[in-house]
Coordinates of C-alpha atoms and ligand atoms in Angstrom, one line a residue:
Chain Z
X6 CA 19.9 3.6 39.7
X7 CA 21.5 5.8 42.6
X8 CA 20.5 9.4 42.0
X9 CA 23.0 11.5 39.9
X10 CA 24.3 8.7 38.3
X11 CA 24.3 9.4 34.0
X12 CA 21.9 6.7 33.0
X13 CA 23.6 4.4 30.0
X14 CA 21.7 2.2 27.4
X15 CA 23.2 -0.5 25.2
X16 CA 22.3 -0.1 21.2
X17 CA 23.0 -3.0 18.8
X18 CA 23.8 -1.1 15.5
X19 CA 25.2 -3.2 12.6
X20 CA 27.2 -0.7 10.6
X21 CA 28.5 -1.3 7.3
X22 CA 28.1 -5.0 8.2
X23 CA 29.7 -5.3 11.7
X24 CA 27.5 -5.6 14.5
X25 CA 28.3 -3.4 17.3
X26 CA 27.4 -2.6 20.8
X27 CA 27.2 1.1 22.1
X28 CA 26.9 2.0 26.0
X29 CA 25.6 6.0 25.3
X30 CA 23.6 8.2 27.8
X31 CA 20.1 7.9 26.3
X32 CA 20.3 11.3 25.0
X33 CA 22.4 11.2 22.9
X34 CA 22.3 11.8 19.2
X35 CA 23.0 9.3 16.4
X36 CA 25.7 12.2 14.8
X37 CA 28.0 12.0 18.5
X38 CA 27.8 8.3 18.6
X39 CA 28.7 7.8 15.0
X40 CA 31.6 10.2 15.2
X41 CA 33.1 9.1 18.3
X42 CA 32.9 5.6 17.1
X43 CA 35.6 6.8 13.9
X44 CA 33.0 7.6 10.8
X45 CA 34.8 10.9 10.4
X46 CA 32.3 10.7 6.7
X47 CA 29.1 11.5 8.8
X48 CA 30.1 15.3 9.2
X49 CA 28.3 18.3 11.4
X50 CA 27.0 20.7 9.3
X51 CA 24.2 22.5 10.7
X52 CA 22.9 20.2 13.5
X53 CA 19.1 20.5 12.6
X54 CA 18.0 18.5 9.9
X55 CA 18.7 21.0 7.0
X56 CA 22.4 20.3 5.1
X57 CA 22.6 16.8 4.6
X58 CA 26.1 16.4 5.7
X59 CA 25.4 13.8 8.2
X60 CA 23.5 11.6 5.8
X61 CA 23.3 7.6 6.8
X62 CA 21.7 5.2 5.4
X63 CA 19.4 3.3 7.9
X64 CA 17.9 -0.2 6.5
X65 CA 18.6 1.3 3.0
X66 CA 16.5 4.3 3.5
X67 CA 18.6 7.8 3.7
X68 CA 18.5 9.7 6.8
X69 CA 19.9 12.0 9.1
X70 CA 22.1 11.0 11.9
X71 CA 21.7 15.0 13.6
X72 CA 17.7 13.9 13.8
X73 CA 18.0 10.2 15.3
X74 CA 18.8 9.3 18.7
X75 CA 21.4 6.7 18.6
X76 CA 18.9 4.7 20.9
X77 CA 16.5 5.0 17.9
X78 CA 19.3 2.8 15.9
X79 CA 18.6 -0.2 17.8
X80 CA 18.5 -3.3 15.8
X81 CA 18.8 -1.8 12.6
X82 CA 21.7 -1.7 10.0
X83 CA 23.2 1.6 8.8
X84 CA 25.5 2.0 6.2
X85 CA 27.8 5.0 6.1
X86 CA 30.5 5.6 3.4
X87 CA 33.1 4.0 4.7
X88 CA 31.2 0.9 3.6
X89 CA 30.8 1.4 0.1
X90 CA 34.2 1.9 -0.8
X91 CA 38.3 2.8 -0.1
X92 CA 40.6 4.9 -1.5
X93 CA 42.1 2.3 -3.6
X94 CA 39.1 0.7 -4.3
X95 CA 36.0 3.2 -4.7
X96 CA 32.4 2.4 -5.2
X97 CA 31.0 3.0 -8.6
X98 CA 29.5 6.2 -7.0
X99 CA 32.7 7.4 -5.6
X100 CA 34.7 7.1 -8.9
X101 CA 31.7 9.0 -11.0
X102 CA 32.5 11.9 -8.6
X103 CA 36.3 12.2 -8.3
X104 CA 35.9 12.0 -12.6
X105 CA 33.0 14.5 -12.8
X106 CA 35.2 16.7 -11.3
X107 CA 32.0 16.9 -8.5
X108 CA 34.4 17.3 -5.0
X109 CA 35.8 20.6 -3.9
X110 CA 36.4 21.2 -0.1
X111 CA 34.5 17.9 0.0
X112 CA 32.5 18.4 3.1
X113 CA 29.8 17.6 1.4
X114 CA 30.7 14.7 -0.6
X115 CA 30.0 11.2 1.8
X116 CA 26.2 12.9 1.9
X117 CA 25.9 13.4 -1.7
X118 CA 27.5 9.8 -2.3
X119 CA 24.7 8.3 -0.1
X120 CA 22.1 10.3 -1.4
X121 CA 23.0 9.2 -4.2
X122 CA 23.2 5.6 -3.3
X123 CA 20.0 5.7 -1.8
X124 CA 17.9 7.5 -5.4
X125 CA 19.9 4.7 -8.0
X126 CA 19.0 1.8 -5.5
X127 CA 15.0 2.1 -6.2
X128 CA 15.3 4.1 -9.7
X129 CA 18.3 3.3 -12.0
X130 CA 18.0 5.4 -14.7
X131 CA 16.4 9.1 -12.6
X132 CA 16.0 11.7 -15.2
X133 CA 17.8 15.3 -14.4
X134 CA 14.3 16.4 -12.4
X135 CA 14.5 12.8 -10.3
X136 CA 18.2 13.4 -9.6
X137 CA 17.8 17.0 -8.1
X138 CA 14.9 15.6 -6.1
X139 CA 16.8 12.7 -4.8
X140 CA 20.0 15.6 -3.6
X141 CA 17.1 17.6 -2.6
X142 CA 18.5 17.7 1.0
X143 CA 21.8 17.9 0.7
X144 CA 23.8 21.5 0.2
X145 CA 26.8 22.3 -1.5
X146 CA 28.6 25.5 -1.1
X147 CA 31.4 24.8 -3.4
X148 CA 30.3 23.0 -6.9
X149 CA 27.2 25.1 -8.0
X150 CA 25.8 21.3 -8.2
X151 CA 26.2 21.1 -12.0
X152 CA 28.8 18.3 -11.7
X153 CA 27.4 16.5 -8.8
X154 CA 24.1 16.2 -11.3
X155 CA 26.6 15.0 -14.0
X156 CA 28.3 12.6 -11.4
X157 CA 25.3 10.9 -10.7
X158 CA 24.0 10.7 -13.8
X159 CA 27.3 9.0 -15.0
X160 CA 27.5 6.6 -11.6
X161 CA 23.8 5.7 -12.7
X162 CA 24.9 4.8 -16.4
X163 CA 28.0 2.8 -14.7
X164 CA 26.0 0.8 -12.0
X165 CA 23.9 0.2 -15.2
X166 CA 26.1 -1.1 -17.3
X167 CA 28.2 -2.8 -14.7
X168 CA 24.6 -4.7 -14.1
X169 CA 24.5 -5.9 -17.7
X170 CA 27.8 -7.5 -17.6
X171 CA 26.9 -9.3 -14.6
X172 CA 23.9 -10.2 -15.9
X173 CA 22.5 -8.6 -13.1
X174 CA 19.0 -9.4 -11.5
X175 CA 17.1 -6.2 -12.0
Chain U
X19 CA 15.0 18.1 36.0
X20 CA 14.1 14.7 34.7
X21 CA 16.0 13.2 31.6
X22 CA 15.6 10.4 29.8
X23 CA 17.1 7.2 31.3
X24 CA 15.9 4.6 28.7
X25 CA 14.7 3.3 25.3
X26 CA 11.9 0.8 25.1
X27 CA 11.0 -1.1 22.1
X28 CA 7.5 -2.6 22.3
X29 CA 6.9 -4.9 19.3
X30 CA 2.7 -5.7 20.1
X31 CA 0.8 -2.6 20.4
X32 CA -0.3 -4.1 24.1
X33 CA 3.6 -3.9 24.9
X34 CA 3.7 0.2 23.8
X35 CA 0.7 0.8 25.8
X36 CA 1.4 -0.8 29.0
X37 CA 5.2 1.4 28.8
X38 CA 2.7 4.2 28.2
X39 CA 0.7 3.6 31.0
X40 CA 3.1 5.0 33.1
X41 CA 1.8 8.7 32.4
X42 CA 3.3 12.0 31.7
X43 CA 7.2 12.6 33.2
X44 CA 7.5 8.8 32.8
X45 CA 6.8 7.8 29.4
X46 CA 6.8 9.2 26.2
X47 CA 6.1 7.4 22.3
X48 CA 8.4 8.4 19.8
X49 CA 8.0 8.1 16.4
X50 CA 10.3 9.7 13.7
X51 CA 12.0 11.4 16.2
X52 CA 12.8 14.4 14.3
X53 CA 10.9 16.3 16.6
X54 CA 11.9 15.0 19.9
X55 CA 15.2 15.0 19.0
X56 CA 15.4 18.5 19.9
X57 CA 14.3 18.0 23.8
X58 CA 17.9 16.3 23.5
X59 CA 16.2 14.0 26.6
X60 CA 15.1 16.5 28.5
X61 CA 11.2 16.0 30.3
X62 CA 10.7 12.1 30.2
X63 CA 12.0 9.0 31.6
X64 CA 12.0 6.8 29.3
X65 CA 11.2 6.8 25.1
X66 CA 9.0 4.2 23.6
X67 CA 9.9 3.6 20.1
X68 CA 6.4 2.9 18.1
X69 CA 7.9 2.1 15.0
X70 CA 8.4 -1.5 15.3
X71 CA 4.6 -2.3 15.9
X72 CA 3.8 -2.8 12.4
X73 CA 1.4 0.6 12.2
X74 CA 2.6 1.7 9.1
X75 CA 0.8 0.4 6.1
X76 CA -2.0 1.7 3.9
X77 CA -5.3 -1.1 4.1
X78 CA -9.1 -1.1 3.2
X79 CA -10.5 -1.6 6.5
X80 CA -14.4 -2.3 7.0
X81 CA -15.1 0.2 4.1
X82 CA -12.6 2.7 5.3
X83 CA -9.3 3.8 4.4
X84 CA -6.7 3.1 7.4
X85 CA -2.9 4.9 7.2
X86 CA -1.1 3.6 9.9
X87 CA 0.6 6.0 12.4
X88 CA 3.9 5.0 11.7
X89 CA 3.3 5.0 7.8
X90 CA 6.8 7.1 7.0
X91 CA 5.6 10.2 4.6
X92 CA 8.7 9.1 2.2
X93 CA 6.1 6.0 2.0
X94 CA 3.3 7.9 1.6
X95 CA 4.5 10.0 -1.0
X96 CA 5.1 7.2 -3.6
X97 CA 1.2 6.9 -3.4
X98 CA -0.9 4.4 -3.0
X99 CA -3.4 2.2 -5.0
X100 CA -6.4 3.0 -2.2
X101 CA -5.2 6.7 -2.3
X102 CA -7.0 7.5 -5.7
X103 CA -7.4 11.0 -7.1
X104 CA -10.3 12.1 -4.1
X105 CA -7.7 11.9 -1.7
X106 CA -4.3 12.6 -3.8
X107 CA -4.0 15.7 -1.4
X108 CA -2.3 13.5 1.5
X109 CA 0.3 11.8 -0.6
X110 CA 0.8 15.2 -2.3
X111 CA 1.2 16.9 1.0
X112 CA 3.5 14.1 2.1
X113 CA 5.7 14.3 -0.8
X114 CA 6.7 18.3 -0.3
X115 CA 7.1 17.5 3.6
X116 CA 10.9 18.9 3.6
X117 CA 13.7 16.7 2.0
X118 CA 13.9 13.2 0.9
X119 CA 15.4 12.5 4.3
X120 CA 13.4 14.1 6.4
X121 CA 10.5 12.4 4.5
X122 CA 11.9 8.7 5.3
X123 CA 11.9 9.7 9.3
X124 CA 9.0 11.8 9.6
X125 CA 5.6 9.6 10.0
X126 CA 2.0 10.4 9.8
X127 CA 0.9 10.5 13.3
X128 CA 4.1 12.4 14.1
X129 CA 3.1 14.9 12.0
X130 CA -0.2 15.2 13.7
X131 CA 0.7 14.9 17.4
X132 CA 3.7 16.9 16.6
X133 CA 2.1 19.2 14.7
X134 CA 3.9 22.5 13.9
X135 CA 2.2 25.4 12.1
X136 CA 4.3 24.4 8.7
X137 CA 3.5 20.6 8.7
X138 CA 1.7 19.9 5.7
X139 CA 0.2 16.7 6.0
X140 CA -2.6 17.6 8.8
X141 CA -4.1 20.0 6.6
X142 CA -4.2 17.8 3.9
X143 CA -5.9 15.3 6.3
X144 CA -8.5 18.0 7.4
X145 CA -9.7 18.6 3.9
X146 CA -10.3 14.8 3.7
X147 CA -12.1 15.1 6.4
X148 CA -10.4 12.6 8.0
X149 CA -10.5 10.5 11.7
X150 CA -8.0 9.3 13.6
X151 CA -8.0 5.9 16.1
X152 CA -7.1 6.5 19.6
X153 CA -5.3 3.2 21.6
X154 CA -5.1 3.9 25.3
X155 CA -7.8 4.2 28.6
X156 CA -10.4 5.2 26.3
X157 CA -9.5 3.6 22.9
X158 CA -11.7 6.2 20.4
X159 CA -12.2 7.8 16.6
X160 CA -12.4 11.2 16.8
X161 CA -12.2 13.5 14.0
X162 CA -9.4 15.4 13.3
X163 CA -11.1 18.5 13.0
X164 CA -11.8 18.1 16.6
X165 CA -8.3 17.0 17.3
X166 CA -7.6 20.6 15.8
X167 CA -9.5 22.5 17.6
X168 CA -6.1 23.2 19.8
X169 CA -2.6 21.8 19.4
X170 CA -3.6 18.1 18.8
X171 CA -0.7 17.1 21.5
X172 CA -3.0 19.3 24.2
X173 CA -6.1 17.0 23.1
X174 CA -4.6 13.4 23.7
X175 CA -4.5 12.0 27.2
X176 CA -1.0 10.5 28.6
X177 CA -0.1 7.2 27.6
X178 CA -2.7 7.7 24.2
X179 CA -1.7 6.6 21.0
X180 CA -2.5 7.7 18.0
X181 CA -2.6 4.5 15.5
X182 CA -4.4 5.4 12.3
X183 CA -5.6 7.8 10.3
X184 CA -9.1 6.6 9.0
X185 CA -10.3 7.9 5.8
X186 CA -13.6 7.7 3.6
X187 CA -13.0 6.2 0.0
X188 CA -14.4 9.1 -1.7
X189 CA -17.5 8.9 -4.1
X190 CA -17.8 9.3 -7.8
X191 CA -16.4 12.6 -9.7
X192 CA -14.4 13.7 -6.6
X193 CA -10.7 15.3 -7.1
X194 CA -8.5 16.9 -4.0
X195 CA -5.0 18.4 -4.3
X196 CA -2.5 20.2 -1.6
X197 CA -0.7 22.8 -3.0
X198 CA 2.1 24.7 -1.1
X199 CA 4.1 27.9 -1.9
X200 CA 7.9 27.8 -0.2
X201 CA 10.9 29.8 -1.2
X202 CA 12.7 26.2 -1.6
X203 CA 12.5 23.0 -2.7
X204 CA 12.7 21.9 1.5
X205 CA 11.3 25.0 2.5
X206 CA 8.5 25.6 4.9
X207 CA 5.2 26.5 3.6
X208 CA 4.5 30.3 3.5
X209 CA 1.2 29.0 2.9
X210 CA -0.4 26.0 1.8
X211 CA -3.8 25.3 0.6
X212 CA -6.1 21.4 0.9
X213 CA -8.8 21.0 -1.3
X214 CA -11.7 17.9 -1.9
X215 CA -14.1 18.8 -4.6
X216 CA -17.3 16.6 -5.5
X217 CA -18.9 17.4 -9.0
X218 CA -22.4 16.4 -9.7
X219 CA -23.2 15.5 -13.7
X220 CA -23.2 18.3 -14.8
X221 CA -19.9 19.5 -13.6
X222 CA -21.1 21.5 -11.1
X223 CA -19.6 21.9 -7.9
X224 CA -22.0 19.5 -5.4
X225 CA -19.6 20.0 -2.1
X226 CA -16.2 21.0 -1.2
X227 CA -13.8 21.5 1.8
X228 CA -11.2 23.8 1.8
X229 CA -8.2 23.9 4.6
X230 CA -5.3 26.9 4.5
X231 CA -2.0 25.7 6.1
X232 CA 1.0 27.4 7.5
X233 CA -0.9 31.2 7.7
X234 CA -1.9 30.9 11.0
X235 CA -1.2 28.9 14.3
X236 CA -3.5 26.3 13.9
X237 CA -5.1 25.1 10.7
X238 CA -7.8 27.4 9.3
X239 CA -11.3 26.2 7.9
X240 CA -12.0 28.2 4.7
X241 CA -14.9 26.0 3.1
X242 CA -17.4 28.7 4.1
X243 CA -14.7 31.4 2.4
X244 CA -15.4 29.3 -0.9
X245 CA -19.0 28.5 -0.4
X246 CA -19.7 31.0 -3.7
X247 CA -18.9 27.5 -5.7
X248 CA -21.2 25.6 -3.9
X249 CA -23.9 24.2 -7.4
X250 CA -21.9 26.2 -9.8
X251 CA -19.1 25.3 -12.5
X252 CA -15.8 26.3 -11.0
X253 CA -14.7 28.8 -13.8
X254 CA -11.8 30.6 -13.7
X255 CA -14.1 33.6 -12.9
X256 CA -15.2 32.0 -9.8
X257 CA -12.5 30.7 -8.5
X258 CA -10.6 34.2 -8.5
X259 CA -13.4 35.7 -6.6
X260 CA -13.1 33.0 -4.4
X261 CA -9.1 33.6 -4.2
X262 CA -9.8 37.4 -3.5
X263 CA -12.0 36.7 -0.6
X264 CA -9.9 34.9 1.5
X265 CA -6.8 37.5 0.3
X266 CA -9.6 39.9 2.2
X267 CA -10.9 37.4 4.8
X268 CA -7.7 35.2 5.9
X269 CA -6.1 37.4 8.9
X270 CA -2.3 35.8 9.1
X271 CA 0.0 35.2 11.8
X272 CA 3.2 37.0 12.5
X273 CA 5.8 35.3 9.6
X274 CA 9.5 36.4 9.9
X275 CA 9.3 35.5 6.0
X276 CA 6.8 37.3 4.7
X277 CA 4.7 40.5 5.4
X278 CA 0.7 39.8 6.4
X279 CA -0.2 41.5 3.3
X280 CA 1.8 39.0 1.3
X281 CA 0.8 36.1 3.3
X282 CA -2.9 37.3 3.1
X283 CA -2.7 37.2 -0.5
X284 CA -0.6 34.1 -1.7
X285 CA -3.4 32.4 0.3
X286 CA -6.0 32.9 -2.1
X287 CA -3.4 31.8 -4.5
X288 CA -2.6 28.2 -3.1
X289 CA -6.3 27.9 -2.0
X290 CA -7.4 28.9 -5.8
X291 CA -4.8 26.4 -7.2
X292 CA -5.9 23.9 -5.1
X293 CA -9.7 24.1 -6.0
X294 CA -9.0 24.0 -9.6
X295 CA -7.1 21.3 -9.6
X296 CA -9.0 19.5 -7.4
X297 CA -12.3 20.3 -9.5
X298 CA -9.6 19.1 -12.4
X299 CA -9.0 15.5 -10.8
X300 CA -13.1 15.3 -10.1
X301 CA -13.6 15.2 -14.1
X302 CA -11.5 13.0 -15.0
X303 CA -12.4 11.1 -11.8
X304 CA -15.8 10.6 -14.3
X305 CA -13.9 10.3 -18.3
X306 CA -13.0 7.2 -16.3
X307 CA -15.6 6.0 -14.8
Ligands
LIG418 C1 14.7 20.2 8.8 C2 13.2 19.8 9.0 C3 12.3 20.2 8.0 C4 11.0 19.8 8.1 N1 10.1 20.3 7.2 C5 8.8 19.9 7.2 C6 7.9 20.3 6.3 O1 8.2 21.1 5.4 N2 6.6 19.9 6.4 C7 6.2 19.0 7.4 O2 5.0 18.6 7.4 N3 7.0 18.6 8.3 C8 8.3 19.0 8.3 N4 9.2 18.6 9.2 C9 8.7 17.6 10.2 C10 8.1 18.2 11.5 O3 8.7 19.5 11.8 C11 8.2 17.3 12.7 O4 9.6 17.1 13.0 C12 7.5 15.9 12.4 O5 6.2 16.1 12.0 C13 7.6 15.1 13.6 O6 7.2 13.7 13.3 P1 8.0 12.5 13.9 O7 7.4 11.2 13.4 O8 9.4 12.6 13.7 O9 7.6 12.7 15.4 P2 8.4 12.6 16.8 O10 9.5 13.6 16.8 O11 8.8 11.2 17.1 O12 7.3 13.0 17.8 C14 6.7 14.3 17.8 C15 5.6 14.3 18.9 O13 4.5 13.5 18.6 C16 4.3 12.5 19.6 N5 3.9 11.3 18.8 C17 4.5 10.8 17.7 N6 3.8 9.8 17.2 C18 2.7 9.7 17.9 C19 1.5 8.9 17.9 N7 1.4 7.9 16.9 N8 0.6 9.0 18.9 C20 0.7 10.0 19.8 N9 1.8 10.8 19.9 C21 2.7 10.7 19.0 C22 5.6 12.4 20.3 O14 5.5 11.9 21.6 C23 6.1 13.8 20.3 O15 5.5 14.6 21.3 C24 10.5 19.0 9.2 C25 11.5 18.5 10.1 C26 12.8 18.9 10.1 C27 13.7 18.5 11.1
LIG419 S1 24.2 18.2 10.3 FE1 22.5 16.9 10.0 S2 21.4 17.8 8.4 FE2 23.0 19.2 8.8
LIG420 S1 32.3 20.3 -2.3 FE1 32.4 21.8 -0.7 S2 30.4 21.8 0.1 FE2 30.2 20.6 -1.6

């Protein structure tokens, strides 16, 4: 490498199912990559690790994209919320919020979603307590997080339900 | 000034030593990366990612208990069958680690080589007495205590990997418990408090280690502040004399959260809730027996 030159790596990322290839400067953060690449959901809050608004989900497991290098992301699948659901046709999750009246200014919203996604994925039914625990890292400055509690409670009874008429495998 | 020019991802433990190898400036591990994300490149030439070696599970090794470097505290936190109630204070401390997804980056050896003073696992660790293995020139156990005895970072040489933390099963009638006082659910500790109790038959308190987190720099030692149990039944009575001598003993860091006074006192407090519940775990550690 001649001196000077900005170094670039390659990083295989499958996101929301596609497999893609990124050429970043090593440096950079998960957050810039994502962005640049379009997922206008993974939003910069406070840059550090402590709002949640830049919530992924990385192999299934929720994380922040502000505290991973994007080289970090190598080989492994994130999902953002652009790939649960659209507009027209919204994930469970995304419909228990619009109805619970949970979304204000909405910053906040694609983290809570995945958060969300994340805590009903390995326990169905969460009691109020496991629900605040599961949001534990993600602030809202608009809702007062009553409704977001009630939205997730009523996603969880949804998924649920949705999983018994589909005789689902759980 | 050097930056980072690559990612390397070892998948054999040989492979992440060999990268390594090529010292300080050249090569650095990282782990959860919530740490190092923060240099934003700066001071090494390359980043070996660790956490594709398979160094993250929980196993009963030749009579010991093994936690994997790269064992995620999210993990941890769920608990574990081999953590029983002697050593409940890790996967307690691992649970109260921050948020839920800080939890699923963070790992174990990350939060002992990259120790800050509010990381609550190591002092967890310390009251378990625990060792950790060493993989590089000199491959080692050495116990953390003496890993402690500066910043842990200061104590490994380059290209040395920490890969397990090594525990003792614990004995009959033992109990342990972390306890942490924050102003948040995700907040730092103000101060934290380890504790391992071992009861003899008749409920009296036969040893005991005690560690106090987050009040100063470095970890602080306080089984000698609660030596006063040492063959007696850990009342209430005790263990608030016990509480009021490291409120007069502990001497705090600076806090930009909390006077010393304060930080002096809700010591005791952690460090007494700790004991008791400790000494709590140790009996029924025996009703089950
Ligand atoms: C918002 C936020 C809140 C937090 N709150 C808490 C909290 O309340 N309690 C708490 O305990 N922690 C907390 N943490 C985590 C803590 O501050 C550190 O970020 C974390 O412990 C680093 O672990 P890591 O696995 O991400 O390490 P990395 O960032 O990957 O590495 C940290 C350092 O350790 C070295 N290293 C890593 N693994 C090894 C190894 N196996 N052998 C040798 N060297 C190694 C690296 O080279 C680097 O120098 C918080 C972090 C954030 C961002
Ligand atoms: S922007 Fe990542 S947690 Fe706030
Ligand atoms: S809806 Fe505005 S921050 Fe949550």
């Amino acid at each position: 490498m001649p001196d000077g030159a900005p170094a670039t790596i390659e990083v295989d990322i499958i996101i929301n199912g596609k497999a893609q290839t990124f050429r970043v400067d090593p440096a950079e953060v998960a957050l810039d990559t994502l962005r640049d690449a379009g997922l206008a959901s993974v939003k910069r809050g406070c840059d550090e690790g402590d709002c949640g608004s830049c919530s992924i989900l990385v192999d299934g497991q929720l994380m922040r994209a502000c505290l991973l290098y994007t080289g970090q992301l190598h080989g492994r699948e994130i999902t953002t919320v652009e790939g649960l659901g659209t507009a027209r046709q919204p994930h469970p999750i995304q419909r228990a919020f619009v109805e619970a009246g949970a979304v204000q200014c909405g910053y906040c919203t694609p983290g809570m979603v995945l958060a969300t996604s994340a805590l009903l994925d390995s326990c169905p039914s969460p009691t109020d307590e496991q629900i605040r625990q599961g949001l534990d890292g993600n602030l809202c400055r608009c809702t007062g997080y009553v409704k977001i509690v009630d939205a997730v409670r009523q996603a969880a009874a949804e998924l649920r339900s949705g999983r018994d008429r589909s005789g689902g495998d759980r | 000034m050097v930056t980072v020019q690559k990612f390397i991802y070892p998948t054999t433990l040989g492979e992440a030593l060999e990268a390594l190898s090529a010292g300080r400036g050249k090569a650095r591990a990282i782990a959860g990366g919530t740490s190092l994300v923060f240099h934003r490149g700066r001071s090494t030439e390359a980043y070996v990612d660790i956490t594709r070696l398979g160094i993250d599970r929980v196993e009963s090794l030749e009579g010991r208990i093994e936690v994997g470097a790269c064992a995620r505290l999210g993990a941890l936190a769920q608990g574990h069958d081999l953590l029983v109630p002697g050593l409940r204070a890790l996967p307690e401390a691992a649970a109260c680690a921050g948020s839920t997804a800080v939890r699923n980056a963070v790992t174990l050896g990350g939060s002992v080589a990259g120790y800050k003073r509010w990381s609550d696992p190591p002092i967890a660790l310390l009251a378990l007495d625990a060792s950790v293995h060493l993989e590089g020139p000199d491959p080692r156990d050495v116990p953390l205590a003496d890993l402690f005895s500066a910043h842990p970072l200061s104590k490994l040489a380059a290209g040395e990997l920490i890969t397990a933390v090594l525990l003792e099963p614990p004995g009959p009638r033992t109990g342990s418990a972390f306890v942490k006082l924050r102003r948040t659910a995700v907040d730092y500790a103000l101060a934290s408090a380890a504790a391992q109790v071992v009861l003899d038959e008749q409920g009296r308190v036969a040893d005991l280690s005690l560690t106090l987190g987050a009040v100063r720099p470095l970890p602080t030692d306080a089984t000698d502040l609660a030596g006063e149990l040492l063959g007696a039944e850990p009342t209430e009575d005790l263990l608030a004399q016990v509480a009021e001598r490291i409120a007069q003993e502990v001497e705090p860091g600076q806090d930009m959260r909390a006077s010393k006074g304060y930080l002096a006192r809700v010591a005791g407090v952690v460090a007494e809730d700790a004991l008791a519940t400790a000494a709590a775990r140790a009996r029924e550690e025996e009703s089950d027996a």
